[in-house]
CSV table of N, CA and C in Angstrom, one decimal:
chain,number,residue,atom,x,y,z
A,740,VAL,N,39.1,277.4,-105.8
A,740,VAL,CA,39.4,278.1,-104.6
A,740,VAL,C,39.3,277.1,-103.4
A,741,CYS,N,40.4,276.9,-102.7
A,741,CYS,CA,40.5,276.0,-101.6
A,741,CYS,C,39.9,276.5,-100.4
A,742,SER,N,39.4,275.6,-99.5
A,742,SER,CA,38.8,276.0,-98.2
A,742,SER,C,39.4,275.2,-97.1
A,743,GLU,N,39.5,275.8,-95.9
A,743,GLU,CA,40.2,275.2,-94.8
A,743,GLU,C,39.4,273.9,-94.3
A,744,TYR,N,38.1,273.8,-94.6
A,744,TYR,CA,37.3,272.7,-94.0
A,744,TYR,C,37.4,271.5,-94.9
A,745,TRP,N,38.1,271.6,-96.1
A,745,TRP,CA,38.1,270.4,-97.0
A,745,TRP,C,38.9,269.3,-96.4
A,746,ASN,N,38.4,268.1,-96.5
A,746,ASN,CA,39.1,266.9,-96.3
A,746,ASN,C,39.6,266.3,-97.7
A,747,ARG,N,40.2,265.2,-97.7
A,747,ARG,CA,40.8,264.6,-98.9
A,747,ARG,C,39.6,264.4,-99.9
A,748,ARG,N,38.6,263.8,-99.5
A,748,ARG,CA,37.5,263.4,-100.4
A,748,ARG,C,36.8,264.7,-101.0
A,749,THR,N,36.6,265.7,-100.1
A,749,THR,CA,36.0,267.0,-100.6
A,749,THR,C,36.9,267.6,-101.6
A,750,PHE,N,38.2,267.6,-101.4
A,750,PHE,CA,39.2,268.2,-102.3
A,750,PHE,C,39.1,267.5,-103.7
A,751,MET,N,39.1,266.2,-103.7
A,751,MET,CA,39.1,265.5,-104.9
A,751,MET,C,37.7,265.7,-105.6
A,752,ALA,N,36.6,265.7,-104.9
A,752,ALA,CA,35.3,265.9,-105.4
A,752,ALA,C,35.2,267.3,-106.1
A,753,LYS,N,35.8,268.3,-105.4
A,753,LYS,CA,35.8,269.7,-106.0
A,753,LYS,C,36.6,269.8,-107.2
A,754,LEU,N,37.7,269.1,-107.2
A,754,LEU,CA,38.6,269.1,-108.4
A,754,LEU,C,37.9,268.5,-109.6
A,755,LEU,N,37.3,267.3,-109.3
A,755,LEU,CA,36.5,266.6,-110.4
A,755,LEU,C,35.4,267.5,-110.9
A,756,GLN,N,34.7,268.1,-109.9
A,756,GLN,CA,33.5,268.9,-110.3
A,756,GLN,C,34.0,270.1,-111.2
A,757,ASN,N,35.1,270.7,-110.9
A,757,ASN,CA,35.6,271.8,-111.7
A,757,ASN,C,36.1,271.4,-113.0
A,758,MET,N,36.5,270.1,-113.1
A,758,MET,CA,36.9,269.5,-114.4
A,758,MET,C,35.7,269.1,-115.2
A,759,GLY,N,34.5,269.2,-114.7
A,759,GLY,CA,33.3,268.8,-115.4
A,759,GLY,C,33.0,267.3,-115.3
A,760,ALA,N,33.6,266.6,-114.4
A,760,ALA,CA,33.4,265.1,-114.2
A,760,ALA,C,32.5,264.8,-113.1
A,761,THR,N,31.9,263.6,-113.1
A,761,THR,CA,31.0,263.2,-112.0
A,761,THR,C,31.8,262.6,-110.9
A,762,VAL,N,31.2,262.7,-109.7
A,762,VAL,CA,32.0,262.2,-108.5
A,762,VAL,C,31.1,261.3,-107.7
A,763,ALA,N,29.9,261.1,-108.0
A,763,ALA,CA,29.0,260.3,-107.1
A,763,ALA,C,29.5,258.9,-107.0
A,764,GLY,N,29.5,258.4,-105.7
A,764,GLY,CA,29.7,257.0,-105.4
A,764,GLY,C,31.1,256.5,-105.6
A,765,THR,N,32.1,257.3,-105.6
A,765,THR,CA,33.5,256.8,-105.9
A,765,THR,C,34.3,257.0,-104.7
A,766,THR,N,35.4,256.2,-104.6
A,766,THR,CA,36.3,256.3,-103.5
A,766,THR,C,37.4,257.3,-103.8
A,767,VAL,N,38.1,257.7,-102.8
A,767,VAL,CA,39.2,258.7,-103.0
A,767,VAL,C,40.2,258.2,-104.1
A,768,SER,N,40.5,256.9,-104.0
A,768,SER,CA,41.4,256.3,-105.0
A,768,SER,C,40.8,256.4,-106.4
A,769,ASP,N,39.5,256.0,-106.5
A,769,ASP,CA,38.8,256.1,-107.8
A,769,ASP,C,38.8,257.6,-108.3
A,770,MET,N,38.6,258.5,-107.4
A,770,MET,CA,38.6,259.9,-107.8
A,770,MET,C,40.0,260.3,-108.3
A,771,MET,N,41.0,259.9,-107.6
A,771,MET,CA,42.4,260.3,-108.1
A,771,MET,C,42.6,259.7,-109.5
A,772,ASP,N,42.3,258.4,-109.7
A,772,ASP,CA,42.5,257.8,-111.0
A,772,ASP,C,41.7,258.5,-112.1
A,773,ASN,N,40.5,259.0,-111.7
A,773,ASN,CA,39.6,259.7,-112.7
A,773,ASN,C,40.3,261.0,-113.0
A,774,ILE,N,40.8,261.8,-112.0
A,774,ILE,CA,41.4,263.0,-112.3
A,774,ILE,C,42.6,262.9,-113.2
A,775,VAL,N,43.5,261.9,-112.8
A,775,VAL,CA,44.7,261.7,-113.6
A,775,VAL,C,44.4,261.3,-115.0
A,776,ASP,N,43.5,260.3,-115.2
A,776,ASP,CA,43.1,259.8,-116.5
A,776,ASP,C,42.5,261.0,-117.4
A,777,THR,N,41.6,261.8,-116.7
A,777,THR,CA,41.0,262.9,-117.5
A,777,THR,C,42.0,263.9,-117.9
A,778,LEU,N,42.9,264.3,-117.0
A,778,LEU,CA,43.9,265.3,-117.3
A,778,LEU,C,44.9,264.8,-118.4
A,779,LYS,N,45.3,263.5,-118.3
A,779,LYS,CA,46.2,263.0,-119.3
A,779,LYS,C,45.6,263.0,-120.7
A,780,ARG,N,44.3,263.0,-120.8
A,780,ARG,CA,43.6,263.1,-122.2
A,780,ARG,C,43.5,264.5,-122.7
A,781,LYS,N,43.7,265.5,-121.8
A,781,LYS,CA,43.6,266.9,-122.2
A,781,LYS,C,44.9,267.4,-122.8
A,782,GLU,N,44.8,268.5,-123.7
A,782,GLU,CA,45.9,269.1,-124.3
A,782,GLU,C,46.3,270.3,-123.4
A,783,SER,N,47.5,270.2,-122.8
A,783,SER,CA,48.1,271.3,-122.0
A,783,SER,C,47.2,271.6,-120.8
A,784,PRO,N,46.8,270.7,-120.0
A,784,PRO,CA,45.9,271.0,-118.8
A,784,PRO,C,46.7,271.8,-117.8
A,785,LEU,N,45.9,272.5,-117.0
A,785,LEU,CA,46.5,273.3,-115.9
A,785,LEU,C,45.6,273.3,-114.7
A,786,ILE,N,46.1,273.0,-113.6
A,786,ILE,CA,45.4,273.0,-112.3
A,786,ILE,C,45.8,274.2,-111.5
A,787,VAL,N,44.9,275.1,-111.1
A,787,VAL,CA,45.2,276.2,-110.3
A,787,VAL,C,44.5,276.0,-109.0
A,788,LEU,N,45.3,275.9,-107.9
A,788,LEU,CA,44.8,275.7,-106.6
A,788,LEU,C,44.9,277.1,-105.9
A,789,ASP,N,43.9,277.9,-105.9
A,789,ASP,CA,43.9,279.2,-105.3
A,789,ASP,C,43.6,279.0,-103.8
A,790,GLU,N,44.3,279.8,-103.0
A,790,GLU,CA,44.2,279.8,-101.6
A,790,GLU,C,44.7,278.5,-101.0
A,791,ALA,N,45.8,277.9,-101.6
A,791,ALA,CA,46.3,276.6,-101.2
A,791,ALA,C,46.8,276.6,-99.8
A,792,ASP,N,47.1,277.8,-99.2
A,792,ASP,CA,47.5,277.8,-97.8
A,792,ASP,C,46.4,277.4,-96.8
A,793,LYS,N,45.2,277.3,-97.3
A,793,LYS,CA,44.1,276.9,-96.4
A,793,LYS,C,44.0,275.4,-96.3
A,794,LEU,N,44.7,274.7,-97.2
A,794,LEU,CA,44.6,273.2,-97.2
A,794,LEU,C,45.3,272.6,-96.0
A,795,SER,N,44.7,271.6,-95.4
A,795,SER,CA,45.4,270.8,-94.3
A,795,SER,C,46.5,270.1,-94.9
A,796,ASP,N,47.4,269.6,-94.1
A,796,ASP,CA,48.6,268.8,-94.6
A,796,ASP,C,48.1,267.6,-95.3
A,797,GLN,N,47.1,266.9,-94.8
A,797,GLN,CA,46.6,265.7,-95.5
A,797,GLN,C,46.1,266.0,-96.9
A,798,VAL,N,45.5,267.1,-97.1
A,798,VAL,CA,45.0,267.5,-98.5
A,798,VAL,C,46.2,268.0,-99.3
A,799,LEU,N,47.1,268.8,-98.7
A,799,LEU,CA,48.2,269.4,-99.4
A,799,LEU,C,49.1,268.2,-100.0
A,800,TYR,N,49.1,267.1,-99.3
A,800,TYR,CA,49.9,266.0,-99.8
A,800,TYR,C,49.4,265.5,-101.1
A,801,PHE,N,48.2,265.7,-101.5
A,801,PHE,CA,47.7,265.3,-102.8
A,801,PHE,C,48.4,266.1,-103.9
A,802,PHE,N,48.9,267.2,-103.6
A,802,PHE,CA,49.7,268.0,-104.6
A,802,PHE,C,50.9,267.1,-105.0
A,803,ILE,N,51.5,266.4,-104.1
A,803,ILE,CA,52.7,265.5,-104.4
A,803,ILE,C,52.2,264.4,-105.3
A,804,SER,N,51.1,263.8,-104.9
A,804,SER,CA,50.6,262.7,-105.8
A,804,SER,C,50.2,263.1,-107.2
A,805,LEU,N,49.5,264.3,-107.2
A,805,LEU,CA,49.1,264.8,-108.5
A,805,LEU,C,50.4,265.1,-109.4
A,806,TYR,N,51.3,265.8,-108.7
A,806,TYR,CA,52.6,266.1,-109.4
A,806,TYR,C,53.3,264.9,-110.0
A,807,ASN,N,53.4,263.9,-109.1
A,807,ASN,CA,54.1,262.7,-109.5
A,807,ASN,C,53.4,261.9,-110.7
A,808,GLN,N,52.1,261.9,-110.7
A,808,GLN,CA,51.4,261.2,-111.7
A,808,GLN,C,51.2,262.0,-113.0
A,809,LEU,N,51.4,263.3,-112.9
A,809,LEU,CA,51.1,264.2,-114.0
A,809,LEU,C,52.3,265.0,-114.5
A,810,GLU,N,53.5,264.7,-114.0
A,810,GLU,CA,54.7,265.4,-114.3
A,810,GLU,C,54.9,265.5,-115.8
A,811,ASP,N,55.2,266.6,-116.3
A,811,ASP,CA,55.4,266.9,-117.8
A,811,ASP,C,54.1,266.7,-118.6
A,812,GLN,N,53.0,266.5,-117.9
A,812,GLN,CA,51.7,266.4,-118.7
A,812,GLN,C,50.7,267.4,-118.3
A,813,CYS,N,50.9,268.0,-117.1
A,813,CYS,CA,49.9,269.0,-116.6
A,813,CYS,C,50.6,270.0,-115.7
A,814,GLY,N,50.3,271.3,-115.9
A,814,GLY,CA,50.8,272.3,-115.0
A,814,GLY,C,50.0,272.4,-113.7
A,815,ILE,N,50.7,272.7,-112.6
A,815,ILE,CA,50.0,272.8,-111.3
A,815,ILE,C,50.5,274.1,-110.7
A,816,ILE,N,49.6,275.0,-110.4
A,816,ILE,CA,49.9,276.3,-109.8
A,816,ILE,C,49.3,276.3,-108.4
A,817,LEU,N,50.1,276.6,-107.4
A,817,LEU,CA,49.6,276.9,-106.0
A,817,LEU,C,49.6,278.4,-105.8
A,818,THR,N,48.5,279.0,-105.5
A,818,THR,CA,48.5,280.4,-105.2
A,818,THR,C,48.1,280.5,-103.7
A,819,ALA,N,48.7,281.5,-103.0
A,819,ALA,CA,48.4,281.6,-101.6
A,819,ALA,C,49.0,282.9,-101.1
A,820,THR,N,48.7,283.2,-99.9
A,820,THR,CA,49.3,284.3,-99.2
A,820,THR,C,50.7,283.9,-98.8
A,821,SER,N,51.4,284.8,-98.2
A,821,SER,CA,52.8,284.4,-97.8
A,821,SER,C,52.8,283.4,-96.7
A,822,ASN,N,51.6,283.1,-96.1
A,822,ASN,CA,51.5,282.0,-95.1
A,822,ASN,C,51.9,280.7,-95.6
A,823,LEU,N,51.7,280.4,-96.9
A,823,LEU,CA,52.1,279.1,-97.4
A,823,LEU,C,53.6,279.0,-97.5
A,824,LYS,N,54.3,280.0,-97.9
A,824,LYS,CA,55.7,280.1,-97.9
A,824,LYS,C,56.3,279.8,-96.5
A,825,ALA,N,55.7,280.6,-95.5
A,825,ALA,CA,56.2,280.4,-94.1
A,825,ALA,C,55.9,279.0,-93.6
A,826,ARG,N,54.7,278.4,-94.0
A,826,ARG,CA,54.4,277.1,-93.5
A,826,ARG,C,55.3,276.0,-94.1
A,827,ILE,N,55.6,276.2,-95.4
A,827,ILE,CA,56.5,275.2,-96.0
A,827,ILE,C,57.9,275.3,-95.5
A,828,GLU,N,58.4,276.6,-95.3
A,828,GLU,CA,59.7,276.8,-94.7
A,828,GLU,C,59.8,276.2,-93.3
A,829,LYS,N,58.8,276.4,-92.5
A,829,LYS,CA,58.7,275.8,-91.1
A,829,LYS,C,58.7,274.3,-91.2
A,830,GLY,N,57.9,273.8,-92.1
A,830,GLY,CA,57.9,272.3,-92.3
A,830,GLY,C,59.2,271.7,-92.7
A,831,LEU,N,60.0,272.5,-93.5
A,831,LEU,CA,61.3,272.0,-93.9
A,831,LEU,C,62.2,272.1,-92.6
A,832,ARG,N,62.2,273.2,-91.9
A,832,ARG,CA,63.1,273.3,-90.7
A,832,ARG,C,62.8,272.2,-89.7
A,833,LEU,N,61.5,271.8,-89.5
A,833,LEU,CA,61.1,270.8,-88.5
A,833,LEU,C,61.2,269.4,-89.1
A,834,ASN,N,61.6,269.3,-90.4
A,834,ASN,CA,61.6,268.0,-91.1
A,834,ASN,C,60.3,267.3,-91.0
A,835,ARG,N,59.2,268.0,-91.2
A,835,ARG,CA,57.9,267.4,-91.2
A,835,ARG,C,57.6,266.6,-92.5
A,836,LYS,N,56.9,265.6,-92.3
A,836,LYS,CA,56.5,264.7,-93.4
A,836,LYS,C,55.9,265.5,-94.6
A,837,GLY,N,56.5,265.2,-95.8
A,837,GLY,CA,55.9,265.7,-97.0
A,837,GLY,C,56.4,267.1,-97.4
A,838,TYR,N,57.0,267.9,-96.5
A,838,TYR,CA,57.4,269.2,-96.9
A,838,TYR,C,58.6,269.3,-97.8
A,839,ALA,N,59.5,268.4,-97.6
A,839,ALA,CA,60.7,268.4,-98.5
A,839,ALA,C,60.2,268.0,-99.9
A,840,GLU,N,59.3,267.1,-100.0
A,840,GLU,CA,58.7,266.7,-101.3
A,840,GLU,C,58.0,267.9,-102.0
A,841,ILE,N,57.1,268.6,-101.2
A,841,ILE,CA,56.4,269.7,-101.7
A,841,ILE,C,57.4,270.8,-102.2
A,842,TYR,N,58.4,271.1,-101.4
A,842,TYR,CA,59.3,272.1,-101.8
A,842,TYR,C,60.1,271.7,-103.0
A,843,SER,N,60.4,270.5,-103.2
A,843,SER,CA,61.1,270.0,-104.4
A,843,SER,C,60.3,270.2,-105.6
A,844,ARG,N,59.0,269.8,-105.5
A,844,ARG,CA,58.1,269.9,-106.6
A,844,ARG,C,57.7,271.3,-107.0
A,845,ILE,N,57.9,272.3,-106.2
A,845,ILE,CA,57.7,273.6,-106.6
A,845,ILE,C,58.9,274.3,-107.1
A,846,GLY,N,60.0,273.5,-107.3
A,846,GLY,CA,61.2,274.0,-107.8
A,846,GLY,C,62.1,274.7,-106.8
A,847,ARG,N,61.9,274.4,-105.5
A,847,ARG,CA,62.6,275.0,-104.4
A,847,ARG,C,62.6,276.5,-104.4
A,848,LYS,N,61.5,277.1,-104.9
A,848,LYS,CA,61.5,278.5,-104.9
A,848,LYS,C,60.0,279.0,-104.9
A,849,PHE,N,59.8,280.2,-104.4
A,849,PHE,CA,58.5,280.8,-104.4
A,849,PHE,C,58.5,282.0,-105.3
A,850,VAL,N,57.4,282.2,-106.0
A,850,VAL,CA,57.3,283.4,-106.9
A,850,VAL,C,56.4,284.3,-106.2
A,851,GLU,N,56.9,285.4,-105.7
A,851,GLU,CA,56.0,286.4,-105.1
A,851,GLU,C,55.6,287.5,-106.1
A,852,LEU,N,54.3,287.6,-106.3
A,852,LEU,CA,53.8,288.6,-107.3
A,852,LEU,C,53.6,289.9,-106.6
A,853,PRO,N,53.9,291.0,-107.4
A,853,PRO,CA,53.7,292.3,-106.8
A,853,PRO,C,52.2,292.7,-106.8
A,854,LEU,N,51.9,293.6,-105.9
A,854,LEU,CA,50.5,294.1,-105.9
A,854,LEU,C,50.2,294.7,-107.2
A,855,PRO,N,48.9,294.7,-107.6
A,855,PRO,CA,48.5,295.4,-108.8
A,855,PRO,C,48.8,296.9,-108.7
A,856,ASN,N,49.4,297.4,-109.8
A,856,ASN,CA,49.7,298.9,-109.8
A,856,ASN,C,48.5,299.6,-110.4
A,857,SER,N,48.6,300.9,-110.6
A,857,SER,CA,47.5,301.7,-111.1
A,857,SER,C,47.2,301.3,-112.5
A,858,GLU,N,48.2,300.9,-113.3
A,858,GLU,CA,47.9,300.5,-114.7
A,858,GLU,C,47.1,299.2,-114.7
A,859,ASP,N,47.5,298.3,-113.8
A,859,ASP,CA,46.7,297.0,-113.7
A,859,ASP,C,45.3,297.3,-113.3
A,860,VAL,N,45.1,298.2,-112.3
A,860,VAL,CA,43.7,298.5,-111.9
A,860,VAL,C,42.9,299.1,-113.0
A,861,ALA,N,43.5,300.0,-113.7
A,861,ALA,CA,42.9,300.7,-114.9
A,861,ALA,C,42.5,299.7,-115.9
A,862,ALA,N,43.4,298.7,-116.2
A,862,ALA,CA,43.1,297.7,-117.2
A,862,ALA,C,41.9,296.8,-116.8
A,863,VAL,N,41.8,296.5,-115.5
A,863,VAL,CA,40.6,295.8,-115.0
A,863,VAL,C,39.4,296.6,-115.1
A,864,CYS,N,39.4,297.9,-114.8
A,864,CYS,CA,38.3,298.7,-115.0
A,864,CYS,C,37.8,298.7,-116.4
A,865,VAL,N,38.7,299.0,-117.4
A,865,VAL,CA,38.3,299.0,-118.8
A,865,VAL,C,37.8,297.7,-119.3
A,866,ALA,N,38.4,296.6,-118.8
A,866,ALA,CA,38.0,295.3,-119.3
A,866,ALA,C,36.6,295.0,-118.7
A,867,ASN,N,36.1,295.6,-117.7
A,867,ASN,CA,34.8,295.4,-117.1
A,867,ASN,C,33.8,296.5,-117.4
A,868,GLY,N,34.1,297.4,-118.3
A,868,GLY,CA,33.2,298.3,-118.8
A,868,GLY,C,33.2,299.7,-118.2
A,869,VAL,N,34.2,300.0,-117.4
A,869,VAL,CA,34.4,301.3,-116.8
A,869,VAL,C,35.5,302.0,-117.6
A,870,SER,N,35.2,303.0,-118.3
A,870,SER,CA,36.2,303.7,-119.2
A,870,SER,C,36.4,305.1,-118.9
A,871,ASP,N,35.6,305.8,-118.1
A,871,ASP,CA,35.7,307.2,-117.7
A,871,ASP,C,37.0,307.3,-116.9
A,872,THR,N,37.8,308.3,-117.3
A,872,THR,CA,39.1,308.5,-116.6
A,872,THR,C,38.9,308.9,-115.1
A,873,LYS,N,37.9,309.7,-114.8
A,873,LYS,CA,37.6,310.1,-113.4
A,873,LYS,C,37.2,308.9,-112.6
A,874,ALA,N,36.4,308.1,-113.2
A,874,ALA,CA,35.9,306.9,-112.5
A,874,ALA,C,37.1,305.9,-112.2
A,875,ILE,N,37.9,305.7,-113.2
A,875,ILE,CA,39.0,304.8,-113.1
A,875,ILE,C,40.0,305.4,-112.0
A,876,ASN,N,40.2,306.7,-112.0
A,876,ASN,CA,41.1,307.2,-111.0
A,876,ASN,C,40.5,307.1,-109.6
A,877,LYS,N,39.2,307.2,-109.5
A,877,LYS,CA,38.6,307.0,-108.2
A,877,LYS,C,38.8,305.5,-107.7
A,878,VAL,N,38.6,304.6,-108.6
A,878,VAL,CA,38.8,303.2,-108.3
A,878,VAL,C,40.3,303.0,-107.8
A,879,ILE,N,41.2,303.5,-108.6
A,879,ILE,CA,42.6,303.4,-108.2
A,879,ILE,C,42.9,304.0,-106.9
A,880,ASP,N,42.4,305.1,-106.6
A,880,ASP,CA,42.6,305.8,-105.3
A,880,ASP,C,42.0,305.0,-104.1
A,881,GLU,N,40.9,304.4,-104.3
A,881,GLU,CA,40.2,303.6,-103.3
A,881,GLU,C,40.6,302.2,-103.1
A,882,SER,N,41.3,301.7,-104.1
A,882,SER,CA,41.6,300.2,-104.1
A,882,SER,C,42.8,299.8,-103.3
A,883,ASP,N,43.8,300.7,-103.2
A,883,ASP,CA,45.0,300.4,-102.4
A,883,ASP,C,45.6,299.1,-102.9
A,884,GLY,N,45.5,298.8,-104.2
A,884,GLY,CA,46.1,297.6,-104.8
A,884,GLY,C,45.3,296.3,-104.5
A,885,ASP,N,44.2,296.4,-103.9
A,885,ASP,CA,43.4,295.2,-103.5
A,885,ASP,C,42.3,294.9,-104.6
A,886,LEU,N,42.5,293.8,-105.3
A,886,LEU,CA,41.6,293.5,-106.4
A,886,LEU,C,40.1,293.3,-106.0
A,887,ARG,N,39.9,292.8,-104.7
A,887,ARG,CA,38.6,292.7,-104.2
A,887,ARG,C,37.9,294.0,-104.1
A,888,ARG,N,38.7,295.0,-103.7
A,888,ARG,CA,38.1,296.4,-103.6
A,888,ARG,C,37.9,296.9,-105.0
A,889,VAL,N,38.7,296.6,-106.0
A,889,VAL,CA,38.5,297.0,-107.3
A,889,VAL,C,37.2,296.5,-107.8
A,890,LYS,N,37.0,295.2,-107.6
A,890,LYS,CA,35.8,294.5,-108.0
A,890,LYS,C,34.6,295.2,-107.5
A,891,ARG,N,34.6,295.4,-106.2
A,891,ARG,CA,33.4,296.0,-105.5
A,891,ARG,C,33.2,297.4,-106.1
A,892,SER,N,34.2,298.2,-106.3
A,892,SER,CA,34.1,299.6,-106.8
A,892,SER,C,33.5,299.5,-108.3
A,893,VAL,N,34.1,298.6,-109.1
A,893,VAL,CA,33.6,298.5,-110.5
A,893,VAL,C,32.1,298.1,-110.5
A,894,TRP,N,31.7,297.1,-109.7
A,894,TRP,CA,30.3,296.7,-109.6
A,894,TRP,C,29.4,297.8,-109.2
A,895,ALA,N,29.9,298.6,-108.2
A,895,ALA,CA,29.1,299.7,-107.7
A,895,ALA,C,28.9,300.8,-108.8
A,896,MET,N,30.0,301.0,-109.5
A,896,MET,CA,29.9,302.0,-110.6
A,896,MET,C,29.0,301.6,-111.7
A,897,LEU,N,29.1,300.3,-112.1
A,897,LEU,CA,28.2,299.8,-113.1
A,897,LEU,C,26.8,299.7,-112.7
A,898,LYS,N,26.5,299.4,-111.5
A,898,LYS,CA,25.2,299.3,-110.9
A,898,LYS,C,24.6,300.7,-110.8
A,899,GLY,N,25.4,301.7,-110.5
A,899,GLY,CA,25.0,303.1,-110.3
A,899,GLY,C,24.9,303.8,-111.6
A,900,GLY,N,25.5,303.3,-112.7
A,900,GLY,CA,25.4,303.9,-114.0
A,900,GLY,C,26.6,304.8,-114.3
A,901,ALA,N,27.5,304.9,-113.3
A,901,ALA,CA,28.7,305.8,-113.6
A,901,ALA,C,29.8,304.9,-114.2
A,902,GLN,N,30.1,305.3,-115.5
A,902,GLN,CA,31.1,304.5,-116.2
A,902,GLN,C,32.1,305.4,-116.8
């Protein structure tokens, strides 16, 4: 999960940390080499950058470098709010550095996912131990398609014993 305060070094350190690698005492260049080398040794690796819209331009440019060095060897998914789409489209219109490359590497398209429907919410409930139909319907009614609200409701039900 990306954060707006990350600089390039923090981004690389967090990526390495999530890959289970050590980061102490290395340069950004060394960290990039370590990430690429580690991922090239994995079978079908996948990087998911959640909340990628929070990344600064300087950090977002690492997506280009990662893509270039790992093309056809590693999947990379950027998830974000619609703000990332608007930001990239604006960067393209203003001919800002790196935005044409980013847009090209995401296949010149954005995949917008629908909000979770009642069946999705019910499946999340069941997968997390809430199976009572009344309880599931309550979660569906209260969630408004927001999975964070689903999570809080399910936790509350499990903590309170209502399942």
